[in-house]
CSV table of N, CA, C and O in Angstrom, one decimal:
chain,number,residue,atom,x,y,z
U,913,UNK,N,92.5,88.9,102.6
U,913,UNK,CA,92.4,87.4,102.8
U,913,UNK,C,93.7,86.8,102.3
U,913,UNK,O,94.2,85.8,102.8
U,914,UNK,N,94.2,87.3,101.1
U,914,UNK,CA,95.4,86.7,100.6
U,914,UNK,C,96.6,86.9,101.5
U,914,UNK,O,97.4,86.0,101.7
U,915,UNK,N,96.7,88.1,102.1
U,915,UNK,CA,97.8,88.3,103.0
U,915,UNK,C,97.7,87.4,104.2
U,915,UNK,O,98.7,86.9,104.6
U,916,UNK,N,96.5,87.2,104.7
U,916,UNK,CA,96.3,86.3,105.9
U,916,UNK,C,96.6,84.9,105.5
U,916,UNK,O,97.3,84.2,106.3
U,917,UNK,N,96.3,84.5,104.3
U,917,UNK,CA,96.6,83.1,103.9
U,917,UNK,C,98.1,82.9,103.8
U,917,UNK,O,98.6,81.9,104.3
U,918,UNK,N,98.8,83.9,103.3
U,918,UNK,CA,100.3,83.8,103.3
U,918,UNK,C,100.8,83.7,104.7
U,918,UNK,O,101.7,82.9,105.0
U,919,UNK,N,100.4,84.6,105.6
U,919,UNK,CA,100.8,84.6,107.0
U,919,UNK,C,100.6,83.2,107.6
U,919,UNK,O,101.4,82.8,108.5
U,920,UNK,N,99.6,82.6,107.3
U,920,UNK,CA,99.3,81.3,107.9
U,920,UNK,C,100.0,80.1,107.2
U,920,UNK,O,99.8,79.0,107.6
U,921,UNK,N,100.7,80.4,106.1
U,921,UNK,CA,101.4,79.4,105.4
U,921,UNK,C,100.6,78.6,104.4
U,921,UNK,O,101.0,77.6,103.9
U,922,UNK,N,99.4,79.2,104.0
U,922,UNK,CA,98.5,78.5,103.0
U,922,UNK,C,99.2,78.5,101.7
U,922,UNK,O,99.9,79.5,101.3
U,923,UNK,N,99.0,77.5,100.9
U,923,UNK,CA,99.5,77.4,99.6
U,923,UNK,C,98.5,77.9,98.5
U,923,UNK,O,98.9,78.3,97.5
U,924,UNK,N,97.2,77.7,98.9
U,924,UNK,CA,96.2,78.0,97.9
U,924,UNK,C,95.0,78.8,98.6
U,924,UNK,O,94.8,78.7,99.8
U,925,UNK,N,94.3,79.6,97.8
U,925,UNK,CA,93.1,80.2,98.2
U,925,UNK,C,92.0,79.6,97.2
U,925,UNK,O,92.2,79.7,96.0
U,926,UNK,N,91.0,79.1,97.7
U,926,UNK,CA,89.9,78.6,96.9
U,926,UNK,C,88.8,79.6,96.9
U,926,UNK,O,88.3,80.0,98.0
U,927,UNK,N,88.4,80.1,95.7
U,927,UNK,CA,87.5,81.2,95.7
U,927,UNK,C,86.2,80.9,94.9
U,927,UNK,O,86.3,80.2,93.9
U,928,UNK,N,85.1,81.3,95.5
U,928,UNK,CA,83.8,81.3,94.8
U,928,UNK,C,83.5,82.7,94.4
U,928,UNK,O,83.1,83.5,95.3
U,929,UNK,N,83.8,83.2,93.3
U,929,UNK,CA,83.9,84.6,93.0
U,929,UNK,C,82.5,85.2,92.4
U,929,UNK,O,81.9,84.6,91.5
U,930,UNK,N,82.1,86.3,93.0
U,930,UNK,CA,81.1,87.2,92.5
U,930,UNK,C,79.7,86.5,92.3
U,930,UNK,O,79.4,85.6,93.0
U,931,UNK,N,79.0,86.9,91.3
U,931,UNK,CA,77.7,86.4,90.9
U,931,UNK,C,77.7,86.2,89.4
U,931,UNK,O,78.5,86.8,88.7
U,932,UNK,N,76.7,85.5,88.9
U,932,UNK,CA,76.7,85.2,87.5
U,932,UNK,C,76.2,86.3,86.6
U,932,UNK,O,76.2,86.2,85.4
U,933,UNK,N,75.9,87.5,87.2
U,933,UNK,CA,75.3,88.5,86.4
U,933,UNK,C,76.3,89.6,86.0
U,933,UNK,O,75.9,90.6,85.4
U,934,UNK,N,77.5,89.4,86.3
U,934,UNK,CA,78.6,90.4,85.8
U,934,UNK,C,78.7,90.3,84.3
U,934,UNK,O,78.6,89.2,83.7
U,935,UNK,N,78.9,91.4,83.7
U,935,UNK,CA,79.2,91.4,82.3
U,935,UNK,C,80.6,90.8,82.1
U,935,UNK,O,81.4,90.8,83.0
U,936,UNK,N,80.9,90.2,80.9
U,936,UNK,CA,82.1,89.5,80.7
U,936,UNK,C,83.4,90.4,81.0
U,936,UNK,O,84.3,89.9,81.6
U,937,UNK,N,83.4,91.6,80.5
U,937,UNK,CA,84.5,92.5,80.8
U,937,UNK,C,84.7,92.7,82.3
U,937,UNK,O,85.9,92.8,82.8
U,938,UNK,N,83.6,92.8,83.0
U,938,UNK,CA,83.7,93.0,84.5
U,938,UNK,C,84.3,91.8,85.1
U,938,UNK,O,85.1,91.8,86.0
U,939,UNK,N,83.8,90.6,84.7
U,939,UNK,CA,84.3,89.3,85.2
U,939,UNK,C,85.8,89.2,84.9
U,939,UNK,O,86.6,88.7,85.8
U,940,UNK,N,86.2,89.5,83.7
U,940,UNK,CA,87.7,89.4,83.4
U,940,UNK,C,88.5,90.3,84.3
U,940,UNK,O,89.5,89.9,84.8
U,941,UNK,N,88.0,91.5,84.5
U,941,UNK,CA,88.8,92.5,85.4
U,941,UNK,C,88.8,91.9,86.8
U,941,UNK,O,89.9,92.0,87.4
U,942,UNK,N,87.7,91.4,87.3
U,942,UNK,CA,87.7,90.9,88.7
U,942,UNK,C,88.6,89.7,88.8
U,942,UNK,O,89.4,89.7,89.8
U,943,UNK,N,88.6,88.8,87.9
U,943,UNK,CA,89.4,87.6,88.0
U,943,UNK,C,90.9,88.0,87.9
U,943,UNK,O,91.7,87.5,88.7
U,944,UNK,N,91.2,88.8,87.0
U,944,UNK,CA,92.6,89.3,86.9
U,944,UNK,C,93.1,90.0,88.2
U,944,UNK,O,94.2,89.7,88.6
U,945,UNK,N,92.2,90.8,88.8
U,945,UNK,CA,92.5,91.4,90.0
U,945,UNK,C,92.8,90.4,91.1
U,945,UNK,O,93.7,90.5,91.9
U,946,UNK,N,91.9,89.3,91.2
U,946,UNK,CA,92.1,88.3,92.2
U,946,UNK,C,93.4,87.6,92.0
U,946,UNK,O,94.1,87.3,93.0
U,947,UNK,N,93.7,87.2,90.8
U,947,UNK,CA,95.0,86.6,90.5
U,947,UNK,C,96.2,87.5,90.9
U,947,UNK,O,97.2,87.0,91.4
U,948,UNK,N,96.1,88.8,90.6
U,948,UNK,CA,97.2,89.7,90.9
U,948,UNK,C,97.4,89.8,92.4
U,948,UNK,O,98.6,89.8,92.8
U,949,UNK,N,96.4,89.9,93.2
U,949,UNK,CA,96.5,89.9,94.6
U,949,UNK,C,97.1,88.6,95.2
U,949,UNK,O,98.0,88.7,96.0
U,950,UNK,N,96.6,87.5,94.7
U,950,UNK,CA,97.1,86.2,95.2
U,950,UNK,C,98.6,86.1,94.8
U,950,UNK,O,99.4,85.7,95.6
U,951,UNK,N,99.0,86.4,93.6
U,951,UNK,CA,100.4,86.3,93.2
U,951,UNK,C,101.3,87.2,94.0
U,951,UNK,O,102.4,86.9,94.3
U,952,UNK,N,100.8,88.4,94.3
U,952,UNK,CA,101.6,89.4,95.1
U,952,UNK,C,101.9,88.8,96.4
U,952,UNK,O,102.9,89.1,97.0
U,953,UNK,N,101.0,88.0,97.0
U,953,UNK,CA,101.1,87.4,98.3
U,953,UNK,C,101.8,86.1,98.3
U,953,UNK,O,102.1,85.5,99.3
U,954,UNK,N,102.1,85.6,97.0
U,954,UNK,CA,102.8,84.3,96.9
U,954,UNK,C,101.9,83.1,97.2
U,954,UNK,O,102.4,82.0,97.6
U,955,UNK,N,100.6,83.2,97.0
U,955,UNK,CA,99.7,82.0,97.1
U,955,UNK,C,99.0,81.8,95.8
U,955,UNK,O,98.9,82.7,95.0
U,956,UNK,N,98.6,80.6,95.5
U,956,UNK,CA,97.9,80.2,94.3
U,956,UNK,C,96.4,80.5,94.5
U,956,UNK,O,95.9,80.2,95.6
U,957,UNK,N,95.8,80.9,93.4
U,957,UNK,CA,94.3,81.1,93.5
U,957,UNK,C,93.7,80.0,92.7
U,957,UNK,O,94.1,79.7,91.6
U,958,UNK,N,92.7,79.3,93.3
U,958,UNK,CA,91.9,78.3,92.7
U,958,UNK,C,90.5,78.9,92.6
U,958,UNK,O,89.8,79.1,93.6
U,959,UNK,N,90.1,79.2,91.4
U,959,UNK,CA,88.7,79.8,91.1
U,959,UNK,C,87.8,78.6,90.9
U,959,UNK,O,87.9,77.9,89.8
U,960,UNK,N,86.9,78.3,91.8
U,960,UNK,CA,86.1,77.2,91.7
U,960,UNK,C,84.9,77.4,90.8
U,960,UNK,O,84.2,78.4,90.8
U,961,UNK,N,84.6,76.4,90.0
U,961,UNK,CA,83.4,76.4,89.2
U,961,UNK,C,82.2,76.1,90.2
U,961,UNK,O,82.2,75.0,90.9
U,962,UNK,N,81.3,77.0,90.3
U,962,UNK,CA,80.2,76.8,91.3
U,962,UNK,C,79.0,77.5,90.9
U,962,UNK,O,79.0,78.6,90.3
U,963,UNK,N,77.8,76.9,91.2
U,963,UNK,CA,76.6,77.5,90.8
U,963,UNK,C,76.4,78.9,91.5
U,963,UNK,O,76.8,79.0,92.6
U,964,UNK,N,75.8,79.8,90.8
U,964,UNK,CA,75.5,81.1,91.4
U,964,UNK,C,76.7,82.0,91.4
U,964,UNK,O,76.7,83.0,92.0
U,965,UNK,N,77.8,81.6,90.7
U,965,UNK,CA,79.0,82.4,90.6
U,965,UNK,C,79.4,82.7,89.1
U,965,UNK,O,78.7,82.2,88.2
U,966,UNK,N,80.4,83.5,88.9
U,966,UNK,CA,80.8,83.8,87.6
U,966,UNK,C,81.2,82.7,86.7
U,966,UNK,O,81.2,82.8,85.5
U,967,UNK,N,81.5,81.6,87.3
U,967,UNK,CA,81.9,80.3,86.5
U,967,UNK,C,80.9,79.3,86.6
U,967,UNK,O,81.2,78.1,86.6
U,968,UNK,N,79.6,79.7,86.7
U,968,UNK,CA,78.5,78.7,86.9
U,968,UNK,C,78.2,77.8,85.7
U,968,UNK,O,77.6,76.8,85.9
U,969,UNK,N,78.6,78.2,84.5
U,969,UNK,CA,78.2,77.4,83.4
U,969,UNK,C,79.4,77.2,82.5
U,969,UNK,O,80.4,78.1,82.5
U,970,UNK,N,79.4,76.2,81.7
U,970,UNK,CA,80.6,75.8,80.9
U,970,UNK,C,80.8,76.9,79.8
U,970,UNK,O,82.0,77.3,79.6
U,971,UNK,N,79.8,77.4,79.2
U,971,UNK,CA,80.0,78.4,78.1
U,971,UNK,C,80.7,79.6,78.6
U,971,UNK,O,81.7,80.0,78.0
U,972,UNK,N,80.3,80.1,79.7
U,972,UNK,CA,80.9,81.3,80.3
U,972,UNK,C,82.4,81.0,80.8
U,972,UNK,O,83.3,81.8,80.6
U,973,UNK,N,82.5,79.9,81.4
U,973,UNK,CA,83.8,79.5,81.9
U,973,UNK,C,84.9,79.4,80.8
U,973,UNK,O,86.0,79.8,80.9
U,974,UNK,N,84.4,78.8,79.7
U,974,UNK,CA,85.3,78.6,78.5
U,974,UNK,C,85.7,80.0,78.0
U,974,UNK,O,86.8,80.3,77.7
U,975,UNK,N,84.7,80.9,77.9
U,975,UNK,CA,84.9,82.3,77.4
U,975,UNK,C,85.9,83.0,78.3
U,975,UNK,O,86.8,83.7,77.8
U,976,UNK,N,85.8,82.8,79.6
U,976,UNK,CA,86.7,83.5,80.5
U,976,UNK,C,88.1,82.9,80.4
U,976,UNK,O,89.1,83.6,80.4
U,977,UNK,N,88.2,81.6,80.3
U,977,UNK,CA,89.5,80.9,80.1
U,977,UNK,C,90.2,81.3,78.8
U,977,UNK,O,91.4,81.4,78.8
U,978,UNK,N,89.4,81.6,77.8
U,978,UNK,CA,90.0,82.1,76.5
U,978,UNK,C,90.6,83.5,76.7
U,978,UNK,O,91.6,83.8,76.1
U,979,UNK,N,90.0,84.3,77.6
U,979,UNK,CA,90.5,85.6,77.8
U,979,UNK,C,91.5,85.8,78.9
U,979,UNK,O,92.2,86.8,79.0
U,980,UNK,N,91.5,84.8,79.8
U,980,UNK,CA,92.4,84.9,80.9
U,980,UNK,C,93.3,83.6,81.0
U,980,UNK,O,92.9,82.6,81.6
U,981,UNK,N,94.4,83.5,80.3
U,981,UNK,CA,95.2,82.3,80.2
U,981,UNK,C,95.6,81.7,81.6
U,981,UNK,O,95.6,80.5,81.7
U,982,UNK,N,95.8,82.5,82.6
U,982,UNK,CA,96.2,82.0,83.9
U,982,UNK,C,95.0,81.3,84.6
U,982,UNK,O,95.2,80.7,85.6
U,983,UNK,N,93.8,81.5,84.1
U,983,UNK,CA,92.6,80.8,84.7
U,983,UNK,C,92.7,79.3,84.5
U,983,UNK,O,92.1,78.6,85.2
U,984,UNK,N,93.3,78.9,83.5
U,984,UNK,CA,93.4,77.5,83.1
U,984,UNK,C,93.9,76.7,84.3
U,984,UNK,O,93.7,75.5,84.5
């Protein structure tokens, strides 16, 4: 999807990532992987706070932001 976004000239990818039941370490690895792919294709990743996703609540989103500086 990131490659196709680049080909189409998109500047951003808006993502609703995974589900809220991932362990924190798994969520960190997934988010870092998403950022790596987007950066490799030259598009920005916007990880949306959304119910039913890994960023569904403030407590978890803050914890992820503390561990993943580029999530900010």
